[in-house]
Amino acid sequence: MMKRIIFHRAEVHLRSAPRMGKKCSGALNQSARGEAPLAWEKSARGLALGLALLLVIFSLAGCARRSAVSLRIVSAYSGKGVANATLTFTGSSGSETLSSDATGTVSGQVEADRTQMGVEATGYQKAFMQVTDLTKLPATVQLTPLFLGVGTVKSGGQPVVGASVTVWNTTTTTGSDGTFTFEGLAEGTYAGRVIKQGFADATFDLVIAKNAKAVNVTLQEGQLLPLSSLATLPVYELTASYHRTLGGEDKSFDGRVVKNGSDILVMSGDPVNPTASLMVRGGTGYVFDNGAYTASGETAAAAAHVLQESCEGLLGLPATFSPRFFTIEKQPPVQLLGQTCDVWSMTGRFMFEGEAVTATATVTVGTTDALANIPVKIVLNARSQEFFNFVYDAVVEVVSVDQTQVAARFPPRTLPQSEGSPSAQ
């Protein structure tokens, strides 16, 4: 401040000099050649330094300090990590969000002035917390499930232990008492499936809502072949062609299904430029439209899952045929997927919607390593014996279980998307 005052006085003195006459002017000229320039230069340098310091201070004030955030979101019911939870940090300057990964872990940085943290996830109650110091957040935050979907699996009145129960895209196993529980599901009705070696697969509807009743699932014995589910393979590509006529209504599919972990690709026509295709990638559903994949959310994802399960169900169908009604004969082995596979032929009948249906099937089963007991090809022909004109012809075959080949079927990771849709993962 003193330097600034000195500079101001020097400026006034210089401006007043011409009014003082020749004597003063001569003194000024003499002073200008001596001490005055030195004071001027010092004042100017001091002013420049002060301004620079002020600019630095203002710049630092405009760059808000950020703090590292690291915690885990878990279920208050099971203690398991809650995936895809959204954390919203709010402060005087606005808000910003972070998300949990598949294990419920959250990490990132947010502005240090945040005073409130909100946590929300599908199927769980929201949680809020006042924040005084982001570096002292709790290690875990618990979310309480809004609803629990529970049920029991039995056969012959006895609980079935270790049965695989799948609802939507989540799978669990039954406990020692045959019970199972699902959490983190939004309110609604979900289709479920139960698989257990030695039993026919069973389907059920699980209602997720307040005061919803537990579901009871009964498994029927009668597995004809010791088949393992194709769904146990982490990757595969299969071709499928089936045609069904029921009561004058025709349904058909001719294409392929590709699975790579949790990602699914279902397409018909040319694999490079399909006539139609659905894809699930990183949990997001996509539809092939005008030569590109466009994000379409849960509807596309659900449709892709249905088609995938339909083809897997065809390959696993012989395992549900009752030995009381089907005869089985072993045929000469064949070479598929680089190994010698067993071939079985079956003839018999089963009941469909109360009507008797005759069926013949040829099932090719893997025998080595990961393909042991896995059905890799089925040719099925079924006809009704009664009046409702049931026809079902299908050929489903696994053509690859190679990780590199399967992954190459999926389009590049950066995909065109509809406005507001999430990016592909």
Coordinates of N, CA and C in Angstrom, one line a residue, residues 72-159:
R72 N -17.5 -48.1 0.1 CA -18.2 -49.2 -0.5 C -19.7 -49.2 -0.1
I73 N -20.6 -49.5 -1.0 CA -22.0 -49.5 -0.8 C -22.4 -51.0 -0.7
V74 N -23.0 -51.4 0.4 CA -23.4 -52.8 0.7 C -24.8 -52.9 1.1
S75 N -25.4 -54.1 1.0 CA -26.7 -54.4 1.4 C -26.8 -54.5 2.9
A76 N -27.8 -53.9 3.5 CA -28.0 -54.0 4.9 C -28.5 -55.4 5.3
Y77 N -29.1 -56.1 4.2 CA -29.6 -57.4 4.5 C -28.6 -58.5 4.3
S78 N -27.8 -58.5 3.2 CA -26.9 -59.6 2.9 C -25.5 -59.3 3.1
G79 N -25.1 -58.0 3.2 CA -23.7 -57.5 3.3 C -23.0 -57.6 1.9
K80 N -23.7 -57.9 0.9 CA -23.1 -58.0 -0.5 C -23.0 -56.6 -1.0
G81 N -22.0 -56.4 -1.9 CA -21.8 -55.1 -2.5 C -23.0 -54.8 -3.5
V82 N -23.4 -53.5 -3.5 CA -24.5 -53.1 -4.4 C -23.9 -52.4 -5.6
A83 N -24.1 -53.0 -6.7 CA -23.5 -52.5 -8.0 C -24.4 -51.4 -8.5
N84 N -23.8 -50.5 -9.3 CA -24.5 -49.4 -10.0 C -25.3 -48.4 -9.1
A85 N -24.8 -48.3 -7.8 CA -25.4 -47.3 -6.9 C -24.9 -45.9 -7.3
T86 N -25.7 -44.9 -7.2 CA -25.3 -43.6 -7.6 C -25.2 -42.7 -6.3
L87 N -24.0 -42.1 -6.2 CA -23.7 -41.2 -5.1 C -23.8 -39.8 -5.6
T88 N -24.6 -38.9 -5.0 CA -24.7 -37.5 -5.4 C -24.2 -36.7 -4.2
F89 N -23.1 -35.9 -4.5 CA -22.5 -35.0 -3.6 C -23.0 -33.6 -3.9
T90 N -23.6 -32.9 -2.9 CA -24.2 -31.6 -3.1 C -23.5 -30.5 -2.2
G91 N -23.3 -29.4 -2.8 CA -22.7 -28.3 -2.0 C -23.2 -26.9 -2.5
S92 N -22.6 -25.8 -2.1 CA -23.1 -24.5 -2.4 C -22.8 -24.2 -3.9
S93 N -21.9 -24.9 -4.5 CA -21.6 -24.6 -5.9 C -22.2 -25.6 -6.9
G94 N -23.1 -26.5 -6.4 CA -23.8 -27.4 -7.2 C -23.6 -28.9 -6.7
S95 N -23.7 -29.8 -7.7 CA -23.6 -31.2 -7.3 C -22.9 -32.0 -8.3
E96 N -22.3 -33.2 -8.0 CA -21.7 -34.1 -8.9 C -21.9 -35.5 -8.4
T97 N -21.7 -36.5 -9.3 CA -22.0 -37.9 -8.9 C -20.9 -38.8 -9.2
L98 N -20.9 -39.9 -8.4 CA -20.0 -41.1 -8.6 C -20.9 -42.3 -8.6
S99 N -20.4 -43.4 -9.2 CA -21.1 -44.7 -9.2 C -20.3 -45.8 -8.7
S100 N -21.0 -46.9 -8.1 CA -20.3 -48.0 -7.6 C -20.1 -49.0 -8.7
D101 N -19.0 -49.8 -8.6 CA -18.7 -50.9 -9.6 C -19.5 -52.2 -9.2
A102 N -19.1 -53.3 -9.8 CA -19.8 -54.5 -9.6 C -19.7 -55.0 -8.2
T103 N -18.7 -54.6 -7.5 CA -18.5 -55.0 -6.1 C -19.0 -54.0 -5.1
G104 N -19.6 -52.9 -5.6 CA -20.1 -51.9 -4.7 C -19.1 -50.8 -4.3
T105 N -17.9 -50.9 -4.9 CA -16.8 -50.0 -4.5 C -17.0 -48.7 -5.3
V106 N -16.8 -47.6 -4.6 CA -16.8 -46.2 -5.2 C -15.5 -45.5 -4.9
S107 N -15.0 -45.0 -5.9 CA -13.7 -44.2 -5.8 C -13.7 -43.0 -6.8
G108 N -13.1 -41.9 -6.4 CA -13.1 -40.7 -7.3 C -12.8 -39.5 -6.5
Q109 N -13.0 -38.3 -7.1 CA -12.7 -37.1 -6.5 C -13.9 -36.1 -6.7
V110 N -14.2 -35.4 -5.6 CA -15.3 -34.4 -5.7 C -14.8 -33.1 -5.0
E111 N -15.5 -32.0 -5.2 CA -15.1 -30.8 -4.6 C -15.3 -30.8 -3.1
A112 N -14.4 -30.2 -2.4 CA -14.3 -30.4 -0.9 C -15.4 -29.6 -0.2
D113 N -16.2 -28.8 -0.9 CA -17.2 -28.0 -0.2 C -18.5 -28.7 -0.1
R114 N -18.6 -30.0 -0.6 CA -19.8 -30.7 -0.5 C -20.3 -31.0 0.9
T115 N -21.6 -30.7 1.2 CA -22.1 -30.8 2.5 C -23.1 -31.9 2.7
Q116 N -23.5 -32.6 1.6 CA -24.5 -33.7 1.7 C -24.2 -34.8 0.7
M117 N -24.3 -36.0 1.1 CA -24.2 -37.1 0.2 C -25.4 -38.0 0.1
G118 N -26.0 -38.2 -1.1 CA -27.1 -39.0 -1.2 C -26.8 -40.3 -2.0
V119 N -27.3 -41.5 -1.6 CA -27.0 -42.7 -2.2 C -28.3 -43.4 -2.6
E120 N -28.4 -43.8 -3.9 CA -29.6 -44.5 -4.3 C -29.2 -45.6 -5.3
A121 N -30.0 -46.7 -5.3 CA -29.8 -47.9 -6.2 C -31.1 -48.5 -6.4
T122 N -31.3 -49.1 -7.6 CA -32.6 -49.8 -7.9 C -32.9 -50.9 -6.9
G123 N -34.1 -50.8 -6.3 CA -34.5 -51.9 -5.4 C -34.1 -51.6 -3.9
Y124 N -33.5 -50.4 -3.6 CA -33.1 -50.2 -2.3 C -33.6 -48.8 -1.8
Q125 N -33.7 -48.6 -0.5 CA -34.1 -47.3 0.0 C -33.0 -46.3 -0.1
K126 N -33.3 -45.1 -0.4 CA -32.3 -44.0 -0.5 C -31.7 -43.7 0.8
A127 N -30.5 -43.3 0.8 CA -29.8 -42.9 2.0 C -29.2 -41.5 1.9
F128 N -29.2 -40.7 2.9 CA -28.6 -39.4 2.9 C -27.7 -39.2 4.1
M129 N -26.7 -38.4 3.9 CA -25.7 -38.2 5.0 C -25.1 -36.8 4.9
Q130 N -25.1 -36.1 6.0 CA -24.4 -34.8 6.1 C -22.9 -35.0 6.1
V131 N -22.2 -34.1 5.3 CA -20.8 -34.3 5.2 C -20.1 -33.1 5.8
T132 N -19.1 -33.3 6.7 CA -18.3 -32.2 7.2 C -16.9 -32.3 6.7
D133 N -16.5 -33.5 6.4 CA -15.1 -33.7 5.9 C -15.1 -34.9 5.0
L134 N -14.9 -34.7 3.7 CA -15.0 -35.8 2.7 C -13.9 -36.9 3.0
T135 N -12.8 -36.5 3.6 CA -11.8 -37.4 3.9 C -12.1 -38.4 5.1
K136 N -13.2 -38.1 5.7 CA -13.6 -38.9 6.9 C -15.0 -39.6 6.7
L137 N -15.3 -39.9 5.4 CA -16.5 -40.6 5.1 C -16.4 -42.1 5.7
P138 N -17.5 -42.7 6.0 CA -17.4 -44.1 6.5 C -16.9 -45.0 5.4
A139 N -16.3 -46.1 5.9 CA -15.7 -47.1 4.9 C -16.9 -47.8 4.1
T140 N -18.0 -48.0 4.7 CA -19.2 -48.6 4.0 C -20.4 -47.8 4.3
V141 N -21.3 -47.8 3.4 CA -22.7 -47.3 3.5 C -23.7 -48.4 3.2
Q142 N -24.6 -48.6 4.1 CA -25.6 -49.7 4.0 C -26.9 -49.2 3.4
L143 N -27.4 -49.9 2.4 CA -28.7 -49.6 1.8 C -29.6 -50.8 2.2
T144 N -30.8 -50.4 2.6 CA -31.8 -51.4 2.9 C -32.7 -51.8 1.7
P145 N -32.8 -53.1 1.4 CA -33.7 -53.5 0.2 C -35.1 -53.0 0.4
L146 N -35.7 -52.5 -0.6 CA -37.1 -52.2 -0.5 C -38.0 -53.4 -0.4
F147 N -37.6 -54.5 -1.2 CA -38.4 -55.7 -1.2 C -37.4 -56.9 -1.2
L148 N -37.9 -58.1 -0.8 CA -37.1 -59.3 -0.9 C -38.0 -60.3 -1.6
G149 N -37.4 -61.0 -2.7 CA -38.1 -62.0 -3.4 C -37.7 -63.4 -2.9
V150 N -38.6 -64.1 -2.2 CA -38.1 -65.3 -1.6 C -39.0 -66.5 -2.1
G151 N -38.4 -67.7 -2.0 CA -39.1 -68.9 -2.4 C -38.4 -70.1 -1.9
T152 N -39.0 -71.3 -2.2 CA -38.5 -72.6 -1.8 C -38.6 -73.6 -3.0
V153 N -37.6 -74.3 -3.1 CA -37.5 -75.4 -4.2 C -37.6 -76.7 -3.5
K154 N -38.6 -77.6 -3.9 CA -38.7 -78.9 -3.4 C -39.0 -79.9 -4.5
S155 N -38.8 -81.2 -4.1 CA -39.1 -82.3 -5.0 C -39.6 -83.4 -4.1
G156 N -40.8 -83.9 -4.4 CA -41.3 -85.0 -3.5 C -41.5 -84.6 -2.1
G157 N -41.7 -83.3 -1.9 CA -41.9 -82.8 -0.5 C -40.7 -82.5 0.2
Q158 N -39.5 -82.8 -0.4 CA -38.2 -82.5 0.3 C -37.5 -81.3 -0.3
P159 N -36.8 -80.6 0.5 CA -36.1 -79.4 -0.1 C -35.0 -79.9 -1.0

